[in-house]
């Protein structure tokens, strides 16, 4: 395998891991509120949404990681997700709809709620990211400072 070839076996394994854990988090969220719905599209930009009075009132994004919140790289850089999710989240915020990000780590489920991207600008930053083990092409990402993550379940 050349240095520029993406490891598709690992990518598939990671996608399966993510999909499985999204469903675990969805089940957890539905216990809290039965009005949360799966986006029902494998590559939806944001995973779930909550409907009240026939209108979407919240969006949810779930990321699963195979390490703890105390992992050195996370403590130094923050926890990442793709900039495409940021673009969608920004549109939601502009329309008055908060976006809640859940990060399922080996030591618990963490939450970060984005309500105002300008007022919360100290909580996140842009930086390139990609899965080096898979040999992913680096892309623009958002890094959330872990001190703003709230542990919601162990």
PDB file of C-alpha atoms in Angstrom:
ATOM      1  CA  UNK A   1       0.000   0.000   0.000  1.00  0.00           C
ATOM      2  CA  UNK A   2       1.432   3.374  -0.993  1.00  0.00           C
ATOM      3  CA  UNK A   3       1.631   6.242   1.473  1.00  0.00           C
ATOM      4  CA  UNK A   4      -1.288   8.019  -0.216  1.00  0.00           C
ATOM      5  CA  UNK A   5      -3.707   5.062  -0.220  1.00  0.00           C
ATOM      6  CA  UNK A   6      -6.483   5.187   2.342  1.00  0.00           C
ATOM      7  CA  UNK A   7      -6.832   2.007   4.373  1.00  0.00           C
ATOM      8  CA  UNK A   8     -10.379   1.113   3.323  1.00  0.00           C
ATOM      9  CA  UNK A   9     -10.597  -1.887   5.672  1.00  0.00           C
ATOM     10  CA  UNK A  10      -9.855   0.338   8.662  1.00  0.00           C
ATOM     11  CA  UNK A  11     -12.198   3.030   7.311  1.00  0.00           C
ATOM     12  CA  UNK A  12     -15.044   0.461   7.095  1.00  0.00           C
ATOM     13  CA  UNK A  13     -14.258  -0.777  10.609  1.00  0.00           C
ATOM     14  CA  UNK A  14     -14.333   2.823  11.895  1.00  0.00           C
ATOM     15  CA  UNK A  15     -17.621   3.554  10.101  1.00  0.00           C
ATOM     16  CA  UNK A  16     -19.198   0.430  11.616  1.00  0.00           C
ATOM     17  CA  UNK A  17     -17.885   1.418  15.059  1.00  0.00           C
ATOM     18  CA  UNK A  18     -19.366   4.900  14.640  1.00  0.00           C
ATOM     19  CA  UNK A  19     -22.759   3.659  13.403  1.00  0.00           C
ATOM     20  CA  UNK A  20     -23.046   1.139  16.250  1.00  0.00           C
ATOM     21  CA  UNK A  21     -22.211   3.759  18.859  1.00  0.00           C
ATOM     22  CA  UNK A  22     -24.524   6.356  17.312  1.00  0.00           C
ATOM     23  CA  UNK A  23     -27.375   3.919  17.879  1.00  0.00           C
ATOM     24  CA  UNK A  24     -26.263   3.366  21.486  1.00  0.00           C
ATOM     25  CA  UNK A  25     -26.317   7.120  22.106  1.00  0.00           C
ATOM     26  CA  UNK A  26     -29.658   7.470  20.298  1.00  0.00           C
ATOM     27  CA  UNK A  27     -31.159   4.828  22.633  1.00  0.00           C
ATOM     28  CA  UNK A  28     -29.764   6.769  25.619  1.00  0.00           C
ATOM     29  CA  UNK A  29     -31.210  10.059  24.317  1.00  0.00           C
ATOM     30  CA  UNK A  30     -34.617   8.524  23.567  1.00  0.00           C
ATOM     31  CA  UNK A  31     -34.869   7.463  27.207  1.00  0.00           C
ATOM     32  CA  UNK A  32     -34.550  11.160  28.070  1.00  0.00           C
ATOM     33  CA  UNK A  33     -36.830  12.380  25.281  1.00  0.00           C
ATOM     34  CA  UNK A  34     -38.883  10.160  22.953  1.00  0.00           C
ATOM     35  CA  UNK A  35     -39.115  12.991  20.409  1.00  0.00           C
ATOM     36  CA  UNK A  36     -35.563  12.509  19.153  1.00  0.00           C
ATOM     37  CA  UNK A  37     -35.373  11.064  15.647  1.00  0.00           C
ATOM     38  CA  UNK A  38     -32.581   9.465  13.657  1.00  0.00           C
ATOM     39  CA  UNK A  39     -31.751  11.407  10.467  1.00  0.00           C
ATOM     40  CA  UNK A  40     -32.070   8.020   8.677  1.00  0.00           C
ATOM     41  CA  UNK A  41     -29.325   8.800   6.205  1.00  0.00           C
ATOM     42  CA  UNK A  42     -25.949   7.143   6.723  1.00  0.00           C
ATOM     43  CA  UNK A  43     -24.025  10.262   5.746  1.00  0.00           C
ATOM     44  CA  UNK A  44     -26.319  12.902   7.284  1.00  0.00           C
ATOM     45  CA  UNK A  45     -24.297  15.920   8.356  1.00  0.00           C
ATOM     46  CA  UNK A  46     -25.964  15.910  11.796  1.00  0.00           C
ATOM     47  CA  UNK A  47     -27.134  12.552  13.174  1.00  0.00           C
ATOM     48  CA  UNK A  48     -30.370  13.246  15.057  1.00  0.00           C
ATOM     49  CA  UNK A  49     -32.948  15.934  15.643  1.00  0.00           C
ATOM     50  CA  UNK A  50     -35.719  16.677  18.133  1.00  0.00           C
ATOM     51  CA  UNK A  51     -39.180  17.677  16.978  1.00  0.00           C
ATOM     52  CA  UNK A  52     -41.688  19.679  18.996  1.00  0.00           C
ATOM     53  CA  UNK A  53     -44.962  20.941  17.523  1.00  0.00           C
ATOM     54  CA  UNK A  54     -43.887  19.648  14.086  1.00  0.00           C
ATOM     55  CA  UNK A  55     -40.712  21.770  14.099  1.00  0.00           C
ATOM     56  CA  UNK A  56     -37.091  20.829  14.635  1.00  0.00           C
ATOM     57  CA  UNK A  57     -35.988  22.385  17.927  1.00  0.00           C
ATOM     58  CA  UNK A  58     -32.538  20.749  18.380  1.00  0.00           C
ATOM     59  CA  UNK A  59     -29.942  18.911  16.357  1.00  0.00           C
ATOM     60  CA  UNK A  60     -27.535  16.307  17.701  1.00  0.00           C
ATOM     61  CA  UNK A  61     -24.205  15.023  16.435  1.00  0.00           C
ATOM     62  CA  UNK A  62     -22.499  11.944  17.893  1.00  0.00           C
ATOM     63  CA  UNK A  63     -18.848  11.013  17.674  1.00  0.00           C
ATOM     64  CA  UNK A  64     -17.428   7.831  19.190  1.00  0.00           C
ATOM     65  CA  UNK A  65     -13.760   7.583  20.093  1.00  0.00           C
ATOM     66  CA  UNK A  66     -11.623   4.626  21.131  1.00  0.00           C
ATOM     67  CA  UNK A  67      -9.786   6.545  23.849  1.00  0.00           C
ATOM     68  CA  UNK A  68     -10.533   8.411  27.062  1.00  0.00           C
ATOM     69  CA  UNK A  69     -10.978  12.127  27.581  1.00  0.00           C
ATOM     70  CA  UNK A  70      -7.616  12.039  29.371  1.00  0.00           C
ATOM     71  CA  UNK A  71      -5.719  10.949  26.236  1.00  0.00           C
ATOM     72  CA  UNK A  72      -2.750  13.319  25.838  1.00  0.00           C
ATOM     73  CA  UNK A  73      -3.639  14.422  22.289  1.00  0.00           C
ATOM     74  CA  UNK A  74      -7.185  15.284  23.344  1.00  0.00           C
ATOM     75  CA  UNK A  75      -5.990  17.242  26.367  1.00  0.00           C
ATOM     76  CA  UNK A  76      -3.567  19.262  24.212  1.00  0.00           C
ATOM     77  CA  UNK A  77      -5.567  19.807  21.023  1.00  0.00           C
ATOM     78  CA  UNK A  78      -9.226  19.205  21.888  1.00  0.00           C
ATOM     79  CA  UNK A  79     -11.645  16.734  20.357  1.00  0.00           C
ATOM     80  CA  UNK A  80     -12.248  17.037  16.626  1.00  0.00           C
ATOM     81  CA  UNK A  81     -15.031  16.757  14.113  1.00  0.00           C
ATOM     82  CA  UNK A  82     -15.298  17.768  10.462  1.00  0.00           C
ATOM     83  CA  UNK A  83     -15.828  21.350   9.335  1.00  0.00           C
ATOM     84  CA  UNK A  84     -18.858  20.242   7.284  1.00  0.00           C
ATOM     85  CA  UNK A  85     -20.668  19.698  10.577  1.00  0.00           C
ATOM     86  CA  UNK A  86     -19.636  23.184  11.685  1.00  0.00           C
ATOM     87  CA  UNK A  87     -21.156  24.731   8.550  1.00  0.00           C
ATOM     88  CA  UNK A  88     -24.466  22.928   9.200  1.00  0.00           C
ATOM     89  CA  UNK A  89     -24.352  23.765  12.929  1.00  0.00           C
ATOM     90  CA  UNK A  90     -23.743  27.441  12.135  1.00  0.00           C
ATOM     91  CA  UNK A  91     -26.846  27.492   9.899  1.00  0.00           C
ATOM     92  CA  UNK A  92     -28.874  25.889  12.689  1.00  0.00           C
ATOM     93  CA  UNK A  93     -27.646  28.446  15.236  1.00  0.00           C
ATOM     94  CA  UNK A  94     -28.457  31.276  12.814  1.00  0.00           C
ATOM     95  CA  UNK A  95     -32.022  29.896  12.743  1.00  0.00           C
ATOM     96  CA  UNK A  96     -32.243  29.693  16.544  1.00  0.00           C
ATOM     97  CA  UNK A  97     -31.765  25.918  16.761  1.00  0.00           C
ATOM     98  CA  UNK A  98     -29.076  24.723  19.203  1.00  0.00           C
ATOM     99  CA  UNK A  99     -26.770  21.858  18.259  1.00  0.00           C
ATOM    100  CA  UNK A 100     -25.623  19.381  20.873  1.00  0.00           C
ATOM    101  CA  UNK A 101     -22.473  17.365  20.219  1.00  0.00           C
ATOM    102  CA  UNK A 102     -22.040  14.074  22.063  1.00  0.00           C
ATOM    103  CA  UNK A 103     -18.663  12.386  22.319  1.00  0.00           C
ATOM    104  CA  UNK A 104     -18.740   8.762  23.451  1.00  0.00           C
ATOM    105  CA  UNK A 105     -15.303   8.035  24.919  1.00  0.00           C
ATOM    106  CA  UNK A 106     -13.986   4.948  26.695  1.00  0.00           C
ATOM    107  CA  UNK A 107     -14.583   6.663  30.045  1.00  0.00           C
ATOM    108  CA  UNK A 108     -18.042   8.111  29.445  1.00  0.00           C
ATOM    109  CA  UNK A 109     -20.441  10.117  27.338  1.00  0.00           C
ATOM    110  CA  UNK A 110     -19.605  13.825  27.069  1.00  0.00           C
ATOM    111  CA  UNK A 111     -21.705  16.711  25.780  1.00  0.00           C
ATOM    112  CA  UNK A 112     -20.995  20.136  24.327  1.00  0.00           C
ATOM    113  CA  UNK A 113     -23.845  22.455  23.349  1.00  0.00           C
ATOM    114  CA  UNK A 114     -23.326  25.106  20.706  1.00  0.00           C
ATOM    115  CA  UNK A 115     -25.759  27.999  21.121  1.00  0.00           C
ATOM    116  CA  UNK A 116     -23.784  31.024  19.953  1.00  0.00           C
ATOM    117  CA  UNK A 117     -20.629  30.418  17.913  1.00  0.00           C
ATOM    118  CA  UNK A 118     -19.364  33.975  18.455  1.00  0.00           C
ATOM    119  CA  UNK A 119     -19.875  34.075  22.230  1.00  0.00           C
ATOM    120  CA  UNK A 120     -18.412  30.571  22.477  1.00  0.00           C
ATOM    121  CA  UNK A 121     -15.433  31.284  20.202  1.00  0.00           C
ATOM    122  CA  UNK A 122     -12.972  30.553  23.028  1.00  0.00           C
ATOM    123  CA  UNK A 123     -14.319  26.981  23.235  1.00  0.00           C
ATOM    124  CA  UNK A 124     -13.353  25.842  19.727  1.00  0.00           C
ATOM    125  CA  UNK A 125     -10.777  26.353  16.989  1.00  0.00           C
ATOM    126  CA  UNK A 126     -10.166  25.390  13.368  1.00  0.00           C
ATOM    127  CA  UNK A 127      -7.251  23.111  12.480  1.00  0.00           C
ATOM    128  CA  UNK A 128      -6.446  20.390   9.942  1.00  0.00           C
ATOM    129  CA  UNK A 129      -7.247  16.855  11.032  1.00  0.00           C
ATOM    130  CA  UNK A 130      -7.491  13.322   9.703  1.00  0.00           C
ATOM    131  CA  UNK A 131      -7.026   9.741  10.825  1.00  0.00           C
ATOM    132  CA  UNK A 132      -3.314   9.085  10.356  1.00  0.00           C
ATOM    133  CA  UNK A 133      -3.713   5.341  10.975  1.00  0.00           C
ATOM    134  CA  UNK A 134      -6.064   5.163   7.971  1.00  0.00           C
ATOM    135  CA  UNK A 135      -3.842   7.488   5.966  1.00  0.00           C
ATOM    136  CA  UNK A 136      -6.730   9.940   5.566  1.00  0.00           C
ATOM    137  CA  UNK A 137      -6.196  13.115   3.612  1.00  0.00           C
ATOM    138  CA  UNK A 138      -6.013  16.005   6.059  1.00  0.00           C
ATOM    139  CA  UNK A 139      -9.083  18.244   6.004  1.00  0.00           C
ATOM    140  CA  UNK A 140     -10.402  21.227   7.899  1.00  0.00           C
ATOM    141  CA  UNK A 141     -11.682  20.352  11.336  1.00  0.00           C
ATOM    142  CA  UNK A 142     -13.091  21.898  14.464  1.00  0.00           C
ATOM    143  CA  UNK A 143     -11.452  21.174  17.788  1.00  0.00           C
ATOM    144  CA  UNK A 144     -13.453  21.569  20.994  1.00  0.00           C
ATOM    145  CA  UNK A 145     -11.439  22.363  24.116  1.00  0.00           C
ATOM    146  CA  UNK A 146     -12.166  19.464  26.502  1.00  0.00           C
ATOM    147  CA  UNK A 147     -12.610  21.763  29.496  1.00  0.00           C
ATOM    148  CA  UNK A 148     -15.975  22.713  27.935  1.00  0.00           C
ATOM    149  CA  UNK A 149     -17.191  19.110  27.665  1.00  0.00           C
ATOM    150  CA  UNK A 150     -19.688  17.959  30.262  1.00  0.00           C
ATOM    151  CA  UNK A 151     -19.685  14.337  31.440  1.00  0.00           C
ATOM    152  CA  UNK A 152     -23.313  13.187  31.213  1.00  0.00           C
ATOM    153  CA  UNK A 153     -22.983   9.431  31.742  1.00  0.00           C
ATOM    154  CA  UNK A 154     -20.274   6.935  32.692  1.00  0.00           C
TER     155      UNK A 154
END
